[in-house]
Structure formats: structure tokens, C-alpha cells
Short mmCIF file of N, CA and C in Angstrom, two decimals:
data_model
loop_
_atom_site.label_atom_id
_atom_site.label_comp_id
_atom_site.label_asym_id
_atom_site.label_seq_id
_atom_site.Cartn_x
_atom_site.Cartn_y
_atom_site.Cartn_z
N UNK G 1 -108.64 47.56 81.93
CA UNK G 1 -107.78 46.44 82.25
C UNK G 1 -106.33 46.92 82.33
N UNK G 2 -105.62 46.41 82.97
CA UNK G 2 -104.32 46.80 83.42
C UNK G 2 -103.54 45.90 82.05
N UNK G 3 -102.03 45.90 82.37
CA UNK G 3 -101.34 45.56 80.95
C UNK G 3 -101.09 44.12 81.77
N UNK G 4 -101.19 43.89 82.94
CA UNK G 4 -100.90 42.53 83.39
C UNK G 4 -101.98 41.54 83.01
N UNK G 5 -103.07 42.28 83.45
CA UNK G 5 -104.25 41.74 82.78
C UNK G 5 -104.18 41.13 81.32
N UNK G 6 -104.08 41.95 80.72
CA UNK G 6 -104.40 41.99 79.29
C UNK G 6 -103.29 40.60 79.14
N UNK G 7 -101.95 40.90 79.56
CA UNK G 7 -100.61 39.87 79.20
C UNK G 7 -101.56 38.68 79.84
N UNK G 8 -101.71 38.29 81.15
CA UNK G 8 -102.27 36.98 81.50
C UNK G 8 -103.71 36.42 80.53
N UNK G 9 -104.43 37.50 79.96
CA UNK G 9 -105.34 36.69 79.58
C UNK G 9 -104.53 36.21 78.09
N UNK G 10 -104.36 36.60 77.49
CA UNK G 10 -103.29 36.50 76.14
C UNK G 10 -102.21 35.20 76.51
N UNK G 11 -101.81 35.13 77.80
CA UNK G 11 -100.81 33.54 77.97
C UNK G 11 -101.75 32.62 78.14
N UNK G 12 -102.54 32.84 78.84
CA UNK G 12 -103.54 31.48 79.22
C UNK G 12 -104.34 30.96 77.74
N UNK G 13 -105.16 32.37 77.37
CA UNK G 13 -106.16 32.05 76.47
C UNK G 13 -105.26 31.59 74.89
N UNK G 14 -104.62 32.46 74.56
CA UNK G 14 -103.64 32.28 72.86
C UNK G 14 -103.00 31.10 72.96
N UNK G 15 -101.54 31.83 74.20
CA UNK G 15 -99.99 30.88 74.35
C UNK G 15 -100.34 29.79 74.89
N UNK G 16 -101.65 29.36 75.59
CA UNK G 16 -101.84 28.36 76.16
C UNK G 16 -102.38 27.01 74.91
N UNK G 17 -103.36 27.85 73.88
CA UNK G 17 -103.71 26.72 73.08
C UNK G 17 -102.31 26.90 71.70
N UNK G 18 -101.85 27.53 71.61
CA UNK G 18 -100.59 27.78 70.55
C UNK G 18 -99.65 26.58 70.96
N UNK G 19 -99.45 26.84 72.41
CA UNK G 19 -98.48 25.35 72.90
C UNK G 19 -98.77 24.34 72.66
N UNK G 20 -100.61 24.03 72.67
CA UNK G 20 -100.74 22.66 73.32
C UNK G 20 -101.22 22.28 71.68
N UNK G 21 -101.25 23.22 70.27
CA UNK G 21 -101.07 22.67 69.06
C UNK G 21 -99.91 22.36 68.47
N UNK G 22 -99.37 23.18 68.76
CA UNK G 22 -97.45 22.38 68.93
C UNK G 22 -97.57 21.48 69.14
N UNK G 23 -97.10 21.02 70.51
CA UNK G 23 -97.02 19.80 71.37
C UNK G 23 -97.70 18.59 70.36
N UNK G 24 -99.17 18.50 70.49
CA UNK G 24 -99.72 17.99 69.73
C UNK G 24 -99.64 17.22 68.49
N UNK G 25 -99.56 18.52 67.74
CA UNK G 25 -99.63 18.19 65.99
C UNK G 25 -97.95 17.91 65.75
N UNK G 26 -97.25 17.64 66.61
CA UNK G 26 -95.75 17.18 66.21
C UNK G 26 -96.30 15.26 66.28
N UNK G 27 -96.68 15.09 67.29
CA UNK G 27 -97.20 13.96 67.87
C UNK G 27 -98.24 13.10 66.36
N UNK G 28 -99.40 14.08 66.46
CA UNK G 28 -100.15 13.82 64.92
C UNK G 28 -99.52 13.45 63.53
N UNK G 29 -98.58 14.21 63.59
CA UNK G 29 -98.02 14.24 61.95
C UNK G 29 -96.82 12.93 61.97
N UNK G 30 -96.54 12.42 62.94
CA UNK G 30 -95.79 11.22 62.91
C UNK G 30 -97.30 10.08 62.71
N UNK G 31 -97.99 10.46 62.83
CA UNK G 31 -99.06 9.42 62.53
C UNK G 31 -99.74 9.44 61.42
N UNK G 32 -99.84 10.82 60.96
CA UNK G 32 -100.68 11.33 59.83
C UNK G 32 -102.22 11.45 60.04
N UNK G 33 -102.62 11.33 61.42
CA UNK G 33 -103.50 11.63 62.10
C UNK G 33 -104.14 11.98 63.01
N UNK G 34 -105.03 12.77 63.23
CA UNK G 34 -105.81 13.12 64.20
C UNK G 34 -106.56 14.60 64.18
N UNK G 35 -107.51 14.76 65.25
CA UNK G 35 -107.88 15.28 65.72
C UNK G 35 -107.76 16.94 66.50
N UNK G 36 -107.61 17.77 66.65
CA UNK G 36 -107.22 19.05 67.81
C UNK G 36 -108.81 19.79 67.42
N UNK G 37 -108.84 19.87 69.10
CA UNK G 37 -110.38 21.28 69.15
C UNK G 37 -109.67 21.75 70.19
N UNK G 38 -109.91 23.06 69.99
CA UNK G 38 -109.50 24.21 70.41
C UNK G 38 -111.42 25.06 71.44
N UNK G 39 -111.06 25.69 72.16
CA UNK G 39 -111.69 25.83 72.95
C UNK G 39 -111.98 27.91 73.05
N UNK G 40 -113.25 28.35 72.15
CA UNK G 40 -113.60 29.51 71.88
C UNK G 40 -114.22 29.71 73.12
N UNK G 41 -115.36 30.80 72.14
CA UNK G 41 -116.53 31.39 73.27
C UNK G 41 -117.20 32.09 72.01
N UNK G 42 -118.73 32.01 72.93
CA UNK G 42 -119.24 32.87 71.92
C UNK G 42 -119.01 34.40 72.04
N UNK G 43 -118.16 34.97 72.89
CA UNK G 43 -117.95 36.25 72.98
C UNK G 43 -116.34 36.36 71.78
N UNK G 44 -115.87 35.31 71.44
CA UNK G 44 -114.69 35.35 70.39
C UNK G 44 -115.82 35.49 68.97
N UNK G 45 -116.93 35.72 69.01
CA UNK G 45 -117.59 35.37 67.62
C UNK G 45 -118.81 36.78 67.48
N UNK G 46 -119.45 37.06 68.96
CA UNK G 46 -120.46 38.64 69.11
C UNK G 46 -119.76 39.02 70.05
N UNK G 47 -120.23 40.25 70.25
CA UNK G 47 -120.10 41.24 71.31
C UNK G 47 -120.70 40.73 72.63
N UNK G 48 -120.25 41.02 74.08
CA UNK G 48 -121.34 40.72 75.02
C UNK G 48 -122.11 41.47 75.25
N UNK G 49 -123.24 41.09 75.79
CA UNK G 49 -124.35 41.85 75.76
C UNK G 49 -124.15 42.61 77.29
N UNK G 50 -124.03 43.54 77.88
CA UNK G 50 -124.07 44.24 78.92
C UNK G 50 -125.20 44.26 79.96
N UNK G 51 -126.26 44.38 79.00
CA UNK G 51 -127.73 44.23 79.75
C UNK G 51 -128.02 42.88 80.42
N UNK G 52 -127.25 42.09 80.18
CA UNK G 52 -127.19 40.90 80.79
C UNK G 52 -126.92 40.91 82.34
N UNK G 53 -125.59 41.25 82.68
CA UNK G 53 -124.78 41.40 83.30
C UNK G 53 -125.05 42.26 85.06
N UNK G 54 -126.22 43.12 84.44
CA UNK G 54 -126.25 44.19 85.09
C UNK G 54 -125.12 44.57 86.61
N UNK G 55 -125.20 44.41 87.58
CA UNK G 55 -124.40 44.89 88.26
C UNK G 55 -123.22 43.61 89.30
N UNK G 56 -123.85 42.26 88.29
CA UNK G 56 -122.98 41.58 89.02
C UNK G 56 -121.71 41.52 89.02
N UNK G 57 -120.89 41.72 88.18
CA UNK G 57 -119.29 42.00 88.17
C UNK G 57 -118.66 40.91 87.50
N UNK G 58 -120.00 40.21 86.54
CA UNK G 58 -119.34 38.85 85.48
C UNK G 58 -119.10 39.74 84.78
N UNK G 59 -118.28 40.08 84.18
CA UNK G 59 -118.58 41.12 82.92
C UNK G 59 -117.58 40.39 82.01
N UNK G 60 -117.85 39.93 80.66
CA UNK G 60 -116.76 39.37 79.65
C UNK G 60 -115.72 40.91 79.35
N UNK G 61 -114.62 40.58 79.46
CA UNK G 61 -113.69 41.64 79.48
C UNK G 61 -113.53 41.88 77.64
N UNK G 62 -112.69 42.95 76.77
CA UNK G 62 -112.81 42.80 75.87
C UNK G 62 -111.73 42.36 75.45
N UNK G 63 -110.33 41.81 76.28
CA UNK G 63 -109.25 40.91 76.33
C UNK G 63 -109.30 39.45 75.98
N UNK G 64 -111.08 39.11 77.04
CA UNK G 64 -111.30 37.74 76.81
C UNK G 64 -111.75 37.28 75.45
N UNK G 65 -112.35 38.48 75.19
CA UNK G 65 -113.11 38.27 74.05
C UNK G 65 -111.90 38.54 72.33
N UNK G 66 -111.37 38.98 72.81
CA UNK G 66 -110.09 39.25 72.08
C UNK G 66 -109.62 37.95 71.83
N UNK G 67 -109.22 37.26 72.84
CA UNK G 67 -108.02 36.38 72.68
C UNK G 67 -109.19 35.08 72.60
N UNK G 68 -110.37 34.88 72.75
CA UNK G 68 -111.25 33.88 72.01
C UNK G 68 -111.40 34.02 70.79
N UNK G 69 -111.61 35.10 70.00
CA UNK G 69 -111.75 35.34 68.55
C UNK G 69 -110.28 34.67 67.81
N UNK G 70 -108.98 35.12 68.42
CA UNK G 70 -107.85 34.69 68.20
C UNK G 70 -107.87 33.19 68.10
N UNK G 71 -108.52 32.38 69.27
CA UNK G 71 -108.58 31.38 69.25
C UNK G 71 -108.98 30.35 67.74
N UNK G 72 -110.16 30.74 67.50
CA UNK G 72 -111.13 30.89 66.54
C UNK G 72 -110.51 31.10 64.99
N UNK G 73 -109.56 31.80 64.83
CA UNK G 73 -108.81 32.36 63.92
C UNK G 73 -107.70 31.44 63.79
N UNK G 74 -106.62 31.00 65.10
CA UNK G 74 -105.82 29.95 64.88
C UNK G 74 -106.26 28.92 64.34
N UNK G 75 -107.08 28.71 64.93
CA UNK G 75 -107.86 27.50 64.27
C UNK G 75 -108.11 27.30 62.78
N UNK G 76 -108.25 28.34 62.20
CA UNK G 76 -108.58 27.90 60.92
C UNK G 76 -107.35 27.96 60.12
N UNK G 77 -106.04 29.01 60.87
CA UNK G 77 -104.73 28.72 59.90
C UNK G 77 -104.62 27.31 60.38
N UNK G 78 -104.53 26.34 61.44
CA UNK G 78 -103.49 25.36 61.78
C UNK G 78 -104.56 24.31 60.87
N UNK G 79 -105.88 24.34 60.75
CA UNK G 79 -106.63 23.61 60.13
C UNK G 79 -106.35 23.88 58.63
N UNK G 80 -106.09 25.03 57.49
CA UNK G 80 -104.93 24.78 56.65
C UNK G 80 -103.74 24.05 56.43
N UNK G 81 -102.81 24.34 57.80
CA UNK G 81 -101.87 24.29 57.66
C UNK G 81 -101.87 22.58 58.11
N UNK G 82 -102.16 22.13 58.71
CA UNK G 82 -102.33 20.59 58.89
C UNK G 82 -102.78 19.51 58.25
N UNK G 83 -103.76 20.21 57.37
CA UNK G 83 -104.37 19.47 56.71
C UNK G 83 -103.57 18.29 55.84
N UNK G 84 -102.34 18.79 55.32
CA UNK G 84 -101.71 18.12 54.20
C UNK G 84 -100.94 16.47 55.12
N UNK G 85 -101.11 16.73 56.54
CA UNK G 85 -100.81 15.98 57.63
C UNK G 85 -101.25 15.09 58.18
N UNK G 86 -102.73 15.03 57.57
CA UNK G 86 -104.07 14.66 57.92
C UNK G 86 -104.09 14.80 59.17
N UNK G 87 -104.38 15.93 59.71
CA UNK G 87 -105.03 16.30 60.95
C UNK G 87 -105.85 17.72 60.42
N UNK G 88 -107.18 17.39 61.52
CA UNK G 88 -108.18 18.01 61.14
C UNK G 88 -108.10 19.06 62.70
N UNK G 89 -108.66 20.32 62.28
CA UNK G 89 -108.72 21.75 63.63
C UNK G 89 -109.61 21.96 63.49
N UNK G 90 -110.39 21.77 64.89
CA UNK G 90 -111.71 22.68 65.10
C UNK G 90 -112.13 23.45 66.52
N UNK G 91 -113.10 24.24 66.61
CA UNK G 91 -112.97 24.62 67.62
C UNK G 91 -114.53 24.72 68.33
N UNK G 92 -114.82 24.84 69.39
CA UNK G 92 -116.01 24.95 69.88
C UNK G 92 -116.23 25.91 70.73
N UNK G 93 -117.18 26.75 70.25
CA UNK G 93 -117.36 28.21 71.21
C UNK G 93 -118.81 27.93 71.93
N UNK G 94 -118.20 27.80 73.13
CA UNK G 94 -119.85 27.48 74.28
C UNK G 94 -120.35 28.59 74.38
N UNK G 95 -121.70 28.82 74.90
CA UNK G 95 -122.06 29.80 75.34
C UNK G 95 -121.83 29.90 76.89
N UNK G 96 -123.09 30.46 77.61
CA UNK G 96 -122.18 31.00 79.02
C UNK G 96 -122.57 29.84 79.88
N UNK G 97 -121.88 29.08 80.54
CA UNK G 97 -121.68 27.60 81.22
C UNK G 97 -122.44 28.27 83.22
N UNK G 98 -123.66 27.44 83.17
CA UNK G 98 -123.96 27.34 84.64
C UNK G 98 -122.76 27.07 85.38
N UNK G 99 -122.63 28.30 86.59
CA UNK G 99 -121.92 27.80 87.55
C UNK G 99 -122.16 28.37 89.07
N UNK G 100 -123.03 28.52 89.53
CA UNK G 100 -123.77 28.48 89.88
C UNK G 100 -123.71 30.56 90.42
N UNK G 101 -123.78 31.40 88.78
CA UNK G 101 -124.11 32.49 89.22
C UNK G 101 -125.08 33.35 89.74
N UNK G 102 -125.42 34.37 89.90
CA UNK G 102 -126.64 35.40 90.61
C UNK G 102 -127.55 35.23 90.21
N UNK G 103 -128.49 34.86 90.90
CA UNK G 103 -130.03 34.43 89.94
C UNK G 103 -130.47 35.19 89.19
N UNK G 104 -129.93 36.88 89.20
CA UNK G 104 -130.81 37.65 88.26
C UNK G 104 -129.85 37.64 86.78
N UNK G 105 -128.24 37.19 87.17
CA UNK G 105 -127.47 37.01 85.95
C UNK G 105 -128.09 35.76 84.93
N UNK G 106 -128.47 34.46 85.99
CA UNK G 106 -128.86 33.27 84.81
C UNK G 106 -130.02 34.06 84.22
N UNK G 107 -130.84 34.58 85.08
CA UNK G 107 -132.43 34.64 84.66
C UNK G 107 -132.30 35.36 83.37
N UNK G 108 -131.59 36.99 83.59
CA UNK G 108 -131.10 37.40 82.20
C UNK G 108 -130.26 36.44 80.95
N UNK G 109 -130.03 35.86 81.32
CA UNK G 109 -129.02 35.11 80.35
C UNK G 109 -130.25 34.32 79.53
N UNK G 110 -130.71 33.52 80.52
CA UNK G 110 -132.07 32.53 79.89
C UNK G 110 -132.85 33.42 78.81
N UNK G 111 -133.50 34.80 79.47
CA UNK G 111 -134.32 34.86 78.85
C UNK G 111 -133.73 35.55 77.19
N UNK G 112 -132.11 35.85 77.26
CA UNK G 112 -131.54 36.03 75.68
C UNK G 112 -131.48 35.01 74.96
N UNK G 113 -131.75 33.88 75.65
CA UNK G 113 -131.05 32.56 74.70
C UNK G 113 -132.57 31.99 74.36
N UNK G 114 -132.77 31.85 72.90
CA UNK G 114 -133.45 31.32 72.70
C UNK G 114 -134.11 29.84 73.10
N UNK G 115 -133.06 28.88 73.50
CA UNK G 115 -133.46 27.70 74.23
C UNK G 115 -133.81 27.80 75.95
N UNK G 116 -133.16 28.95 76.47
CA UNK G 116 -133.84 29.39 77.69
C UNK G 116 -133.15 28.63 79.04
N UNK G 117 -131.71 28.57 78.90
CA UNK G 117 -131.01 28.10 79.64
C UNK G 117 -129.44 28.11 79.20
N UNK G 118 -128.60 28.07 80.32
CA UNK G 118 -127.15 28.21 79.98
C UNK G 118 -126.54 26.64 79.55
N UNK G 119 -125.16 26.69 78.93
CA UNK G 119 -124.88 25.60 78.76
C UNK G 119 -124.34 24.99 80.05
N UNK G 120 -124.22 23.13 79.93
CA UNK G 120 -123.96 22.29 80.62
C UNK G 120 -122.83 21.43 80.25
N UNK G 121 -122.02 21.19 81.08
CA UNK G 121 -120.97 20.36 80.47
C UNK G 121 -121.40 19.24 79.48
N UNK G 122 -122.90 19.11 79.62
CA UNK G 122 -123.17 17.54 78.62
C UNK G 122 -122.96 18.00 77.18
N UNK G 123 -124.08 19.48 77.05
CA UNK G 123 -123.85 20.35 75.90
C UNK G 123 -122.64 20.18 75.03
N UNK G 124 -121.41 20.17 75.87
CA UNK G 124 -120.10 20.39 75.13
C UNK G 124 -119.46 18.82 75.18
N UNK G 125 -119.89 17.96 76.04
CA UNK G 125 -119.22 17.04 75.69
C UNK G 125 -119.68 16.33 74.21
N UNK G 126 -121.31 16.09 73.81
CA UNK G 126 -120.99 16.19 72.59
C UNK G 126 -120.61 16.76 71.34
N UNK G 127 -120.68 17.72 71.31
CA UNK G 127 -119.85 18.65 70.65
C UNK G 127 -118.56 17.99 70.34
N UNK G 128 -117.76 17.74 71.33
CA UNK G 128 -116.11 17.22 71.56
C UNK G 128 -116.45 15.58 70.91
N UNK G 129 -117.20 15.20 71.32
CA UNK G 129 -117.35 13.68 70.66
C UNK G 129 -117.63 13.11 69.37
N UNK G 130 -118.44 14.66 68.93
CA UNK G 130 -118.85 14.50 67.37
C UNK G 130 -117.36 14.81 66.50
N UNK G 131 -116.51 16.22 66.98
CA UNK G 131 -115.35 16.67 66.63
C UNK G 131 -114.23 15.95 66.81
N UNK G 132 -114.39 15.14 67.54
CA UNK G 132 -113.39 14.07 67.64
C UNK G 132 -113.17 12.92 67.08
N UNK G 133 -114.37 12.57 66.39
CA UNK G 133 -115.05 11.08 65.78
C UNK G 133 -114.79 11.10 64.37
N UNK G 134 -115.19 9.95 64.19
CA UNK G 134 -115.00 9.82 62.50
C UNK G 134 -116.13 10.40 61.73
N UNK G 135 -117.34 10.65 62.47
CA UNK G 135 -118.56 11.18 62.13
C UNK G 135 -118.25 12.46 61.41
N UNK G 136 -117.12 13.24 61.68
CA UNK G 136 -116.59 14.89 61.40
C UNK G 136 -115.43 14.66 60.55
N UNK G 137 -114.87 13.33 59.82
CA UNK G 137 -113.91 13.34 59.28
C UNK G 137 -114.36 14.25 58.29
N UNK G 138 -114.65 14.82 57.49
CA UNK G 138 -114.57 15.85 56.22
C UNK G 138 -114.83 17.00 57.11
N UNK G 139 -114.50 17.58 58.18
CA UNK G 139 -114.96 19.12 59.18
C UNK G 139 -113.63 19.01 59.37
N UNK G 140 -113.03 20.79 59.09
CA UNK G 140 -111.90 21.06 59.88
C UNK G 140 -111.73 22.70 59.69
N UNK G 141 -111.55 23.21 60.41
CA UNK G 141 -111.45 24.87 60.57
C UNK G 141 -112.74 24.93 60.80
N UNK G 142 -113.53 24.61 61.41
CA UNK G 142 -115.04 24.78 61.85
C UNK G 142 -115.14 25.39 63.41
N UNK G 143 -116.01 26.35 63.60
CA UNK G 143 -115.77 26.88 64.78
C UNK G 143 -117.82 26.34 65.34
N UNK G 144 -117.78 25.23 66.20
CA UNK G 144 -119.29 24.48 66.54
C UNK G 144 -120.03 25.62 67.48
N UNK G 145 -120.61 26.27 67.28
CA UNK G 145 -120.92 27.43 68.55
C UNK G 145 -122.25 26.30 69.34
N UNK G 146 -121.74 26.04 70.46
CA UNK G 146 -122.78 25.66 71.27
C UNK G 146 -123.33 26.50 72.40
N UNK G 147 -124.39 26.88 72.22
CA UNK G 147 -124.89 28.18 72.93
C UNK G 147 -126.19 28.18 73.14
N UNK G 148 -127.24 27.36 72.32
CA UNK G 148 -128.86 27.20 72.67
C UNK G 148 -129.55 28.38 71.88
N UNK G 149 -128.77 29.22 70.49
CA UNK G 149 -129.42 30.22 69.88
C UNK G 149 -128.87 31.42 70.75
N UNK G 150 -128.11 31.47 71.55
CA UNK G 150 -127.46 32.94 72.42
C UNK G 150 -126.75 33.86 70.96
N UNK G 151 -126.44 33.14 69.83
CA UNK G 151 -125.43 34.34 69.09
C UNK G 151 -126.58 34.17 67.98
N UNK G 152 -127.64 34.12 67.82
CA UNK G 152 -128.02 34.20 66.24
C UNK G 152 -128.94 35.41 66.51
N UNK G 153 -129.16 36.28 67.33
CA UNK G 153 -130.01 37.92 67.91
C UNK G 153 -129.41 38.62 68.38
#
């Protein structure tokens, strides 16, 4: 990876959720409440698997995977650090989201994931609905890996 590389994934992926907990939790703490999920991967939590991948050119970079783990990690200082604010931090690391890649990339992917398919936006919307709800009021610095069993092998 080049150093531009590395800098853009680091603004988008870090400076991008660093801002938008700023922004945010200034907003929260005049209320003394709420909510922030932050947005991982399961490559911020394992390694990617390569054999997956084989020659299509998805390849998780180790930048991305860098600055998702980071993600993952903010999360649990601002979920300290908020707490006394009553706002609760969590984060949700999807696994790898259909879009409509190389059939031999899903097919590999399926057959690592124990549920035998990639995630779907429905996947994560509850995720976000449970983390957002009152259902999760005692959850905070929790990182939800939604993935179908992709990180537990």
C-alpha cells in the first residue's frame, strides 16, 4: 500500500467515526442520553483469510483491517468515557456483505461461514435496532460481530 493509501483509509475509516463521536456525544451529553454504534468488521477482530479471495482482487488490505480494529478499540474508550453522560458505545462488526461479487469469491466465502452465506443489510439492521433500543440499555463497549459464525474457525 502506498502512504496515500494507508492516510485515506485512516481518514475515512478512524477520523471519519472520531468526528462523527464528537459531533454527536456533544449533542448526547446535553441530554444525558443516548445511543452511538460505530461501524467495525470482522477483519478489525481476525485475520483475513486469503484462501478465500483467490485471484479476485477483493483482498481486505491490512490498513483496513487496521483502522477497523481501531474502530473497535475507540469504542470501548468513548464507551468509558461517556458513560458518566449516560450515553452508551457500541459497535458492530459485519461480516463480508453480498454485493454482488465473483461467484467463486461468494462460493468460497459461504462455504467458511458456518451459516453458509454472506451478510445482508437485514442482518445488520437488526443488530442497529437492538443497539439502539432500550432492549441494550445495560450494553456499552460491546463490539456485536454479525457474520453467520465467519470469526469463531
Amino acid at each position: 500500500r502506498t502512504d496515500e493509501e494507508f492516510q485515506q483509509a485512516c481518514d475515512v475509516n478512524l477520523k471519519g467515526a472520531f468526528h462523527t463521536i464528537q459531533i454527536f456525544s456533544k449533542i448526547m451529553q446535553q441530554r444525558k442520553f443516548g445511543s452511538i454504534i460505530n461501524i467495525g468488521s470482522i477483519y478489525g477482530v481476525v485475520s483475513c483469510d486469503p484462501r478465500i479471495y483467490e485471484d479476485s482482487g477483493r483482498n481486505s488490505s491490512e490498513v483496513y483491517a487496521a483502522t477497523k480494529a481501531g474502530i473497535i478499540h475507540m469504542t470501548r474508550y468513548y464507551a468509558v468515557h461517556l458513560a458518566s453522560s449516560g450515553i452508551r458505545v457500541n459497535a458492530i462488526s459485519p461480516g463480508g456483505v453480498f454485493n454482488n461479487q465473483k461467484e467463486s469469491f461468494v462460493k468460497n466465502y459461504e462455504n467458511r461461514t458456518p451459516l453458509g452465506r454472506m451478510t445482508n443489510g437485514e442482518d445488520i439492521k437488526g443488530a442497529i435496532a437492538y443497539l439502539a433500543s432500550g432492549a441494550s440499555k445495560y450494553v456499552t463497549g460491546h463490539n456485536l460481530i454479525v457474520d453467520g459464525g465467519f470469526s469463531i474457525w
